[in-house]
Amino acid sequence: AGDRAPAPFRVRIVRSDGQVRWVETQSTLDADSGLIYSVVHDVTDREETFMDRLAGAFRDAPLGMALVAPGGAFLRVNSTLCRMLGRTEPELLAESLPELVDDERVGHALRDGEASLQVETPMRHREGRPVVALVSATLVRDIRNEPQYYVCQVLDMTERYEAQADLAANEAKLA
């Protein structure tokens, strides 16, 4: 195992002046002396660029996206999800995911801390009409393995379901 190259380790630190920095460190052990040698690089600019891109991907995703607390409360939502459900961002942030879906499995999965979930379920649009959605959620845990939030993707399946219903109705007329 001594021939293996050490993997870099990235961590966020808070300096004594309160400034937040990201550093990446790589260490090796000198077996002869027992000393540990470390090289530390400040990667704050690279990490912030990555986080900006990730936030942009969340914001501009063609799917409804949300960060949801383990209890089900919306923490963050994108504009696609707001349009899909006919609500503003503040309105959605005042709601919870289980309140907007008709499938009780969603609420149970979130409360029970399930690692992931995928379910097709009607969701409630502000106007009362159902929005058939494929809801996928993945739990994100912190370094201590404590649940932090779910990353949720919501695909609007309403048009597909309506097209299937129209097709079935036409087939029934022909039969």
XYZ file of N, CA, C and O in Angstrom:
700
model
N 0.817 -1.199 0.000
C 0.000 0.000 0.000
C 0.853 1.252 0.000
O 0.381 2.322 -0.267
N 2.173 1.137 0.304
C 3.056 2.285 0.362
C 3.349 2.893 -0.987
O 3.791 4.040 -1.067
N 3.128 2.174 -2.091
C 3.390 2.689 -3.435
C 2.231 3.501 -3.987
O 2.350 4.109 -5.038
N 1.126 3.493 -3.299
C -0.074 4.165 -3.775
C 0.081 5.680 -3.636
O 0.518 6.176 -2.603
N -0.278 6.407 -4.689
C -0.232 7.876 -4.634
C -1.365 8.365 -3.738
O -2.499 7.909 -3.875
N -1.058 9.286 -2.822
C -2.114 9.782 -1.945
C -3.121 10.632 -2.717
O -2.761 11.362 -3.637
N -4.369 10.518 -2.329
C -5.426 11.299 -2.969
C -5.501 12.677 -2.326
O -5.353 12.803 -1.109
N -5.732 13.717 -3.124
C -5.879 15.048 -2.523
C -7.169 15.124 -1.706
O -8.142 14.420 -1.969
N -7.151 15.966 -0.720
C -8.281 16.154 0.178
C -8.665 17.628 0.126
O -7.811 18.502 0.297
N -9.937 17.939 -0.146
C -10.412 19.321 -0.248
C -11.297 19.633 0.946
O -12.149 18.827 1.320
N -11.082 20.815 1.519
C -11.846 21.191 2.701
C -12.089 22.704 2.690
O -11.275 23.465 2.159
N -13.201 23.100 3.278
C -13.528 24.517 3.426
C -13.058 24.949 4.802
O -13.348 24.283 5.799
N -12.335 26.058 4.862
C -11.862 26.563 6.148
C -12.356 27.989 6.337
O -12.640 28.701 5.375
N -12.466 28.397 7.588
C -12.818 29.775 7.929
C -11.604 30.367 8.636
O -11.186 29.866 9.689
N -11.042 31.401 8.038
C -9.866 32.051 8.619
C -10.261 32.859 9.853
O -11.441 33.125 10.087
N -9.277 33.267 10.616
C -9.543 34.023 11.850
C -10.237 35.355 11.565
O -10.948 35.878 12.414
N -10.053 35.891 10.319
C -10.731 37.151 9.968
C -12.148 36.911 9.439
O -12.823 37.834 9.017
N -12.592 35.630 9.455
C -13.936 35.293 9.016
C -14.054 34.943 7.544
O -15.105 34.495 7.093
N -13.002 35.121 6.783
C -13.045 34.822 5.353
C -13.050 33.304 5.129
O -12.320 32.563 5.790
N -13.908 32.867 4.219
C -14.018 31.442 3.897
C -13.107 31.141 2.711
O -13.125 31.849 1.703
N -12.310 30.089 2.841
C -11.407 29.661 1.769
C -11.563 28.163 1.574
O -11.904 27.427 2.504
N -11.298 27.706 0.363
C -11.241 26.282 0.048
C -9.780 25.937 -0.176
O -9.074 26.635 -0.902
N -9.312 24.868 0.481
C -7.938 24.416 0.277
C -7.939 22.941 -0.084
O -8.829 22.178 0.306
N -6.938 22.585 -0.870
C -6.745 21.187 -1.237
C -5.364 20.795 -0.747
O -4.391 21.523 -0.971
N -5.285 19.695 -0.051
C -4.021 19.263 0.515
C -3.719 17.834 0.099
O -4.627 17.035 -0.124
N -2.437 17.569 -0.023
C -1.982 16.222 -0.333
C -0.803 15.954 0.596
O 0.103 16.782 0.719
N -0.843 14.831 1.281
C 0.188 14.518 2.269
C 0.808 13.167 1.979
O 0.166 12.273 1.426
N 2.069 13.052 2.389
C 2.765 11.759 2.287
C 3.524 11.525 3.581
O 3.942 12.471 4.264
N 3.717 10.279 3.909
C 4.440 9.888 5.107
C 5.831 9.436 4.707
O 5.987 8.589 3.822
N 6.818 9.999 5.340
C 8.196 9.539 5.171
C 8.396 8.437 6.205
O 8.519 8.711 7.405
N 8.408 7.187 5.732
C 8.468 6.043 6.637
C 9.758 6.031 7.456
O 9.773 5.586 8.599
N 10.859 6.530 6.876
C 12.137 6.510 7.594
C 12.149 7.466 8.776
O 12.615 7.125 9.863
N 11.641 8.681 8.570
C 11.688 9.689 9.642
C 10.404 9.735 10.461
O 10.391 10.293 11.551
N 9.311 9.196 9.909
C 8.021 9.269 10.582
C 7.346 10.618 10.417
O 6.328 10.884 11.034
N 7.915 11.473 9.563
C 7.348 12.800 9.329
C 6.291 12.745 8.231
O 6.382 11.943 7.296
N 5.312 13.621 8.345
C 4.281 13.772 7.319
C 4.565 15.069 6.587
O 4.704 16.125 7.203
N 4.660 14.982 5.281
C 4.869 16.153 4.436
C 3.566 16.474 3.733
O 2.957 15.589 3.137
N 3.159 17.749 3.814
C 1.898 18.173 3.202
C 2.132 19.356 2.281
O 2.923 20.238 2.581
N 1.417 19.351 1.177
C 1.378 20.484 0.259
C -0.067 20.958 0.237
O -0.988 20.162 0.025
N -0.268 22.246 0.481
C -1.611 22.808 0.555
C -1.748 23.901 -0.494
O -0.881 24.767 -0.606
N -2.826 23.822 -1.291
C -3.113 24.821 -2.323
C -4.445 25.482 -2.015
O -5.409 24.796 -1.679
N -4.498 26.794 -2.167
C -5.759 27.523 -2.050
C -6.492 27.360 -3.380
O -6.007 27.789 -4.426
N -7.656 26.702 -3.359
C -8.427 26.446 -4.581
C -9.770 27.170 -4.532
O -10.729 26.757 -5.183
N -9.833 28.257 -3.767
C -11.086 28.986 -3.578
C -11.692 29.437 -4.901
O -12.887 29.235 -5.137
N -10.885 30.038 -5.781
C -11.420 30.518 -7.060
C -12.008 29.383 -7.877
O -13.103 29.504 -8.436
N -11.314 28.251 -7.941
C -11.801 27.090 -8.695
C -13.087 26.548 -8.081
O -14.045 26.226 -8.785
N -13.148 26.469 -6.749
C -14.337 25.945 -6.065
C -15.528 26.877 -6.247
O -16.649 26.431 -6.478
N -15.296 28.181 -6.161
C -16.386 29.136 -6.348
C -16.905 29.101 -7.779
O -18.117 29.210 -8.002
N -16.018 28.940 -8.761
C -16.440 28.812 -10.157
C -17.314 27.575 -10.328
O -18.362 27.619 -10.973
N -16.886 26.465 -9.728
C -17.667 25.224 -9.788
C -19.047 25.426 -9.167
O -20.066 25.032 -9.732
N -19.096 26.065 -7.994
C -20.376 26.280 -7.311
C -21.281 27.211 -8.112
O -22.490 27.012 -8.162
N -20.701 28.224 -8.751
C -21.492 29.122 -9.605
C -22.094 28.358 -10.772
O -23.259 28.556 -11.129
N -21.316 27.472 -11.374
C -21.818 26.671 -12.506
C -22.908 25.709 -12.046
O -23.909 25.518 -12.738
N -22.704 25.111 -10.889
C -23.713 24.197 -10.350
C -25.015 24.937 -10.060
O -26.105 24.459 -10.380
N -24.909 26.131 -9.472
C -26.102 26.935 -9.189
C -26.812 27.323 -10.487
O -28.045 27.312 -10.561
N -26.040 27.643 -11.529
C -26.627 27.977 -12.833
C -27.347 26.790 -13.447
O -28.425 26.936 -14.029
N -26.751 25.601 -13.333
C -27.388 24.388 -13.865
C -28.700 24.111 -13.140
O -29.700 23.728 -13.753
N -28.722 24.312 -11.831
C -29.944 24.135 -11.031
C -30.998 25.140 -11.485
O -32.137 24.784 -11.777
N -30.612 26.394 -11.566
C -31.542 27.483 -11.914
C -32.121 27.301 -13.311
O -33.312 27.491 -13.527
N -31.288 26.918 -14.286
C -31.696 26.880 -15.685
C -32.125 25.498 -16.175
O -32.370 25.324 -17.368
N -32.229 24.532 -15.301
C -32.575 23.168 -15.709
C -33.955 23.120 -16.366
O -34.881 23.801 -15.920
N -34.095 22.298 -17.424
C -35.406 22.149 -18.055
C -36.367 21.312 -17.207
O -37.553 21.285 -17.469
N -35.861 20.645 -16.189
C -36.685 19.900 -15.239
C -36.967 20.784 -14.036
O -36.171 21.671 -13.714
N -38.049 20.509 -13.340
C -38.252 21.158 -12.064
C -37.191 20.652 -11.103
O -36.931 19.450 -11.047
N -36.558 21.546 -10.390
C -35.502 21.179 -9.444
C -35.820 21.792 -8.089
O -36.343 22.909 -8.012
N -35.483 21.061 -7.032
C -35.691 21.581 -5.681
C -34.697 20.940 -4.727
O -34.287 19.797 -4.916
N -34.331 21.697 -3.716
C -33.658 21.142 -2.549
C -34.734 21.071 -1.476
O -35.438 22.055 -1.226
N -34.874 19.894 -0.886
C -35.968 19.638 0.045
C -35.396 19.110 1.358
O -34.570 18.189 1.353
N -35.809 19.691 2.468
C -35.371 19.241 3.795
C -35.865 17.824 4.045
O -36.879 17.397 3.467
N -35.178 17.073 4.916
C -35.629 15.707 5.204
C -37.089 15.617 5.637
O -37.756 14.635 5.344
N -37.630 16.642 6.266
C -39.038 16.639 6.650
C -39.983 16.973 5.512
O -41.190 16.836 5.644
N -39.446 17.448 4.384
C -40.274 17.727 3.214
C -40.376 19.184 2.819
O -40.884 19.488 1.742
N -39.927 20.114 3.664
C -40.028 21.544 3.337
C -39.113 21.896 2.165
O -37.983 21.407 2.083
N -39.620 22.744 1.269
C -38.783 23.223 0.177
C -37.753 24.207 0.735
O -38.094 25.137 1.467
N -36.488 24.010 0.370
C -35.414 24.914 0.774
C -35.013 25.836 -0.366
O -34.639 26.983 -0.155
N -35.088 25.285 -1.584
C -34.741 26.046 -2.785
C -35.465 25.400 -3.959
O -35.572 24.177 -4.024
N -35.960 26.226 -4.879
C -36.682 25.726 -6.055
C -36.233 26.523 -7.278
O -35.791 27.660 -7.151
N -36.373 25.911 -8.455
C -36.046 26.659 -9.673
C -37.325 27.154 -10.350
O -38.443 26.781 -9.976
N -37.147 28.004 -11.355
C -38.297 28.621 -12.025
C -39.116 27.596 -12.800
O -40.329 27.761 -12.945
N -38.485 26.535 -13.298
C -39.230 25.501 -14.029
C -40.266 24.844 -13.123
O -41.418 24.645 -13.516
N -39.879 24.529 -11.893
C -40.823 23.926 -10.952
C -41.928 24.921 -10.592
O -43.101 24.542 -10.510
N -41.560 26.184 -10.429
C -42.571 27.209 -10.129
C -43.615 27.286 -11.242
O -44.819 27.286 -10.969
N -43.161 27.324 -12.494
C -44.095 27.376 -13.638
C -44.938 26.110 -13.705
O -46.148 26.169 -13.949
N -44.315 24.969 -13.496
C -45.009 23.689 -13.581
C -46.187 23.630 -12.603
O -47.246 23.088 -12.923
N -45.996 24.209 -11.416
C -47.021 24.130 -10.379
C -47.823 25.421 -10.236
O -48.682 25.530 -9.349
N -47.548 26.418 -11.101
C -48.314 27.653 -11.099
C -48.143 28.472 -9.838
O -49.080 29.144 -9.395
N -46.959 28.416 -9.252
C -46.705 29.137 -8.003
C -45.439 29.977 -8.133
O -44.569 29.679 -8.930
N -45.351 31.005 -7.294
C -44.128 31.800 -7.240
C -43.123 31.080 -6.346
O -43.483 30.164 -5.576
N -41.887 31.515 -6.417
C -40.862 30.916 -5.559
C -41.204 31.070 -4.071
O -41.161 30.074 -3.330
N -41.588 32.262 -3.607
C -41.956 32.377 -2.181
C -43.129 31.470 -1.789
O -43.159 30.933 -0.680
N -44.080 31.302 -2.693
C -45.219 30.419 -2.392
C -44.749 28.976 -2.223
O -45.178 28.284 -1.292
N -43.882 28.510 -3.131
C -43.390 27.133 -3.011
C -42.541 26.961 -1.759
O -42.628 25.934 -1.085
N -41.720 27.957 -1.443
C -40.861 27.849 -0.261
C -41.675 27.823 1.032
O -41.178 27.369 2.066
N -42.920 28.260 0.976
C -43.803 28.208 2.143
C -44.537 26.865 2.235
O -45.246 26.615 3.205
N -44.380 26.012 1.224
C -45.058 24.714 1.169
C -44.043 23.602 1.443
O -42.866 23.850 1.627
N -44.537 22.383 1.395
C -43.647 21.220 1.470
C -43.996 20.286 0.322
O -45.123 20.314 -0.196
N -43.037 19.482 -0.077
C -43.269 18.543 -1.173
C -44.426 17.594 -0.872
O -45.307 17.413 -1.716
N -44.491 16.990 0.332
C -45.614 16.082 0.601
C -46.989 16.750 0.499
O -47.976 16.079 0.192
N -47.075 18.061 0.740
C -48.355 18.761 0.629
C -48.819 18.878 -0.822
O -50.004 19.074 -1.070
N -47.893 18.762 -1.768
C -48.231 18.983 -3.174
C -48.346 17.703 -3.990
O -48.665 17.766 -5.171
N -48.070 16.554 -3.386
C -48.178 15.290 -4.113
C -49.301 14.452 -3.525
O -49.638 14.573 -2.352
N -49.865 13.592 -4.372
C -50.958 12.742 -3.931
C -50.495 11.368 -3.468
O -51.306 10.542 -3.077
N -49.195 11.107 -3.517
C -48.663 9.803 -3.148
C -48.013 9.899 -1.771
O -47.004 10.592 -1.590
N -48.576 9.190 -0.805
C -48.082 9.241 0.573
C -46.669 8.691 0.708
O -45.968 9.003 1.679
N -46.237 7.876 -0.281
C -44.889 7.311 -0.210
C -43.821 8.397 -0.193
O -42.757 8.221 0.395
N -44.116 9.531 -0.835
C -43.138 10.619 -0.898
C -42.852 11.148 0.505
O -41.701 11.240 0.935
N -43.887 11.497 1.236
C -43.712 11.999 2.597
C -43.040 10.989 3.505
O -42.150 11.340 4.293
N -43.445 9.722 3.400
C -42.839 8.675 4.236
C -41.362 8.512 3.911
O -40.533 8.405 4.819
N -41.020 8.508 2.624
C -39.618 8.330 2.215
C -38.753 9.471 2.737
O -37.639 9.244 3.233
N -39.261 10.704 2.644
C -38.494 11.856 3.123
C -38.309 11.803 4.631
O -37.206 12.009 5.145
N -39.373 11.522 5.354
C -39.287 11.474 6.821
C -38.431 10.312 7.310
O -37.744 10.414 8.325
N -38.462 9.186 6.564
C -37.697 8.004 6.973
C -36.233 8.071 6.557
O -35.455 7.178 6.886
N -35.862 9.097 5.812
C -34.462 9.252 5.408
C -34.008 8.268 4.354
O -32.832 7.902 4.321
N -34.937 7.836 3.483
C -34.544 6.916 2.419
C -33.493 7.576 1.531
O -33.536 8.779 1.283
N -32.543 6.778 1.049
C -31.426 7.309 0.261
C -31.882 7.887 -1.066
O -31.316 8.869 -1.551
N -32.909 7.281 -1.652
C -33.415 7.795 -2.931
C -34.864 7.376 -3.106
O -35.353 6.468 -2.434
N -35.508 8.054 -4.031
C -36.931 7.831 -4.283
C -37.206 8.201 -5.731
O -36.648 9.177 -6.254
N -38.033 7.424 -6.389
C -38.536 7.801 -7.711
C -39.970 7.286 -7.810
O -40.223 6.101 -7.627
N -40.895 8.225 -8.081
C -42.300 7.849 -8.122
C -43.038 8.752 -9.110
O -42.752 9.940 -9.203
N -43.960 8.161 -9.871
C -44.876 8.951 -10.702
C -46.085 9.254 -9.842
O -46.684 8.344 -9.268
N -46.437 10.532 -9.775
C -47.533 10.922 -8.902
C -48.171 12.213 -9.402
O -47.483 13.057 -9.971
N -49.480 12.356 -9.196
C -50.081 13.662 -9.467
C -49.594 14.681 -8.438
O -49.476 14.370 -7.253
N -49.305 15.876 -8.916
C -48.988 17.004 -8.040
C -50.086 18.032 -8.250
O -50.763 18.022 -9.272
N -50.249 18.928 -7.295
C -51.325 19.899 -7.374
C -50.831 21.256 -7.888
O -50.000 21.903 -7.261
N -51.385 21.650 -9.036
C -51.150 22.984 -9.592
C -51.966 23.974 -8.770
O -52.980 23.606 -8.176
N -51.550 25.204 -8.732
C -52.275 26.231 -7.953
C -53.736 26.305 -8.380
O -54.628 26.544 -7.562
N -54.031 26.106 -9.672
C -55.397 26.186 -10.185
C -56.218 24.938 -9.880
O -57.370 24.842 -10.286
N -55.623 23.971 -9.194
C -56.352 22.774 -8.804
C -56.230 21.616 -9.770
O -56.630 20.505 -9.444
N -55.703 21.858 -10.955
C -55.575 20.756 -11.920
C -54.372 19.887 -11.566
O -53.386 20.376 -11.023
N -54.477 18.601 -11.864
C -53.342 17.720 -11.562
C -52.213 17.901 -12.578
O -52.446 18.142 -13.754
N -50.999 17.798 -12.093
C -49.798 17.760 -12.922
C -49.171 16.400 -12.647
O -48.723 16.137 -11.533
N -49.208 15.518 -13.646
C -48.619 14.198 -13.461
C -47.104 14.360 -13.581
O -46.601 14.883 -14.576
N -46.380 13.925 -12.555
C -44.944 14.167 -12.517
C -44.183 12.918 -12.108
O -44.674 12.104 -11.320
N -42.992 12.797 -12.666
C -42.027 11.810 -12.209
C -41.115 12.545 -11.237
O -40.381 13.453 -11.629
N -41.218 12.197 -9.956
C -40.449 12.856 -8.902
C -39.303 11.936 -8.505
O -39.530 10.794 -8.091
N -38.085 12.436 -8.644
C -36.887 11.695 -8.231
C -36.186 12.506 -7.157
O -36.046 13.723 -7.290
N -35.752 11.830 -6.107
C -35.080 12.527 -5.000
C -33.903 11.691 -4.525
O -34.004 10.466 -4.414
N -32.793 12.371 -4.255
C -31.598 11.719 -3.738
C -31.145 12.456 -2.490
O -30.992 13.678 -2.501
N -30.915 11.718 -1.421
C -30.513 12.299 -0.150
C -29.031 12.655 -0.164
O -28.192 11.849 -0.563
N -28.717 13.861 0.299
C -27.335 14.314 0.462
C -27.040 14.327 1.954
O -27.807 14.890 2.739
N -25.939 13.689 2.326
C -25.533 13.621 3.736
C -24.251 14.422 3.939
O -23.473 14.592 3.014
N -24.030 14.864 5.170
C -22.797 15.586 5.469
C -21.682 14.607 5.815
O -21.874 13.385 5.770
N -20.542 15.149 6.188
C -19.366 14.323 6.465
C -19.588 13.386 7.652
O -18.955 12.341 7.764
N -20.519 13.726 8.544
C -20.860 12.872 9.689
C -22.001 11.914 9.353
O -22.572 11.295 10.244
N -22.365 11.850 8.086
C -23.431 10.967 7.594
C -24.822 11.394 8.061
O -25.752 10.597 8.068
N -24.969 12.649 8.453
C -26.267 13.178 8.852
C -27.017 13.678 7.624
O -26.435 14.346 6.770
N -28.322 13.378 7.496
C -29.103 13.868 6.354
C -29.135 15.394 6.327
O -29.385 16.024 7.355
N -28.886 15.970 5.161
C -28.901 17.423 5.013
C -30.109 17.887 4.205
O -30.853 18.740 4.633
N -30.274 17.329 3.009
C -31.383 17.699 2.136
C -31.466 16.691 0.999
O -30.543 15.907 0.776
N -32.573 16.740 0.309
C -32.760 15.934 -0.894
C -32.608 16.839 -2.109
O -33.095 17.968 -2.116
N -31.929 16.333 -3.133
C -31.916 16.984 -4.437
C -33.045 16.321 -5.216
O -33.025 15.101 -5.432
N -34.042 17.113 -5.602
C -35.230 16.578 -6.282
C -35.291 17.079 -7.712
O -35.050 18.260 -7.980
N -35.645 16.162 -8.597
C -35.907 16.483 -9.997
C -37.353 16.097 -10.272
O -37.793 15.011 -9.882
N -38.056 16.992 -10.949
C -39.480 16.762 -11.220
C -39.712 16.925 -12.721
O -39.510 18.002 -13.282
N -40.112 15.841 -13.365
C -40.391 15.836 -14.804
C -41.895 15.857 -15.013
O -42.609 14.969 -14.524
N -42.385 16.854 -15.722
C -43.816 16.981 -16.013
C -44.197 15.953 -17.074
O -43.725 16.008 -18.205
N -45.041 15.003 -16.711
C -45.469 13.919 -17.606
C -46.906 14.137 -18.080
O -47.485 13.270 -18.735
N -47.497 15.295 -17.773
C -48.911 15.544 -18.047
C -49.245 15.399 -19.526
O -50.217 14.707 -19.879
N -48.465 16.030 -20.409
C -48.761 15.948 -21.845
C -48.715 14.508 -22.335
O -49.544 14.101 -23.151
N -47.762 13.738 -21.854
C -47.657 12.336 -22.265
C -48.895 11.565 -21.829
O -49.469 10.791 -22.595
N -49.337 11.775 -20.586
C -50.521 11.084 -20.089
C -51.768 11.503 -20.862
O -52.623 10.670 -21.169
N -51.889 12.791 -21.171
C -53.034 13.266 -21.947
C -53.024 12.671 -23.350
O -54.078 12.277 -23.881
N -51.845 12.584 -23.983
C -51.740 11.993 -25.324
C -52.114 10.513 -25.294
O -52.794 10.019 -26.200
N -51.678 9.807 -24.245
C -52.037 8.394 -24.112
C -53.546 8.232 -23.923
O -54.151 7.316 -24.489
N -54.165 9.117 -23.155
C -55.602 9.047 -22.935
C -56.353 9.343 -24.248
O -57.346 8.653 -24.567
N -55.884 10.314 -25.018
C -56.506 10.635 -26.320
C -56.379 9.447 -27.266
O -57.330 9.095 -27.965
N -55.200 8.822 -27.272
C -54.977 7.663 -28.132
C -55.908 6.511 -27.742
O -56.520 5.873 -28.590
N -56.032 6.262 -26.459
C -56.913 5.186 -25.986
C -58.358 5.475 -26.344
O -59.113 4.573 -26.749
N -58.772 6.747 -26.253
C -60.141 7.113 -26.601
C -60.381 6.896 -28.087
O -61.439 6.402 -28.504
N -59.424 7.272 -28.935
C -59.555 7.062 -30.369
C -59.596 5.583 -30.716
O -60.364 5.165 -31.591
N -58.782 4.787 -30.043
C -58.788 3.342 -30.288
C -60.127 2.735 -29.877
O -60.630 1.815 -30.526
N -60.714 3.249 -28.795
C -61.997 2.736 -28.334
C -63.104 3.053 -29.345
O -64.006 2.257 -29.558
N -63.023 4.227 -29.988
C -64.004 4.605 -30.989
C -63.922 3.691 -32.210
O -64.927 3.370 -32.825
N -62.691 3.260 -32.532
C -62.476 2.404 -33.702
C -62.842 0.946 -33.434
O -63.046 0.192 -34.361
N -62.879 0.581 -32.183
C -63.133 -0.818 -31.845
C -64.584 -1.209 -31.991
O -65.499 -0.542 -32.146
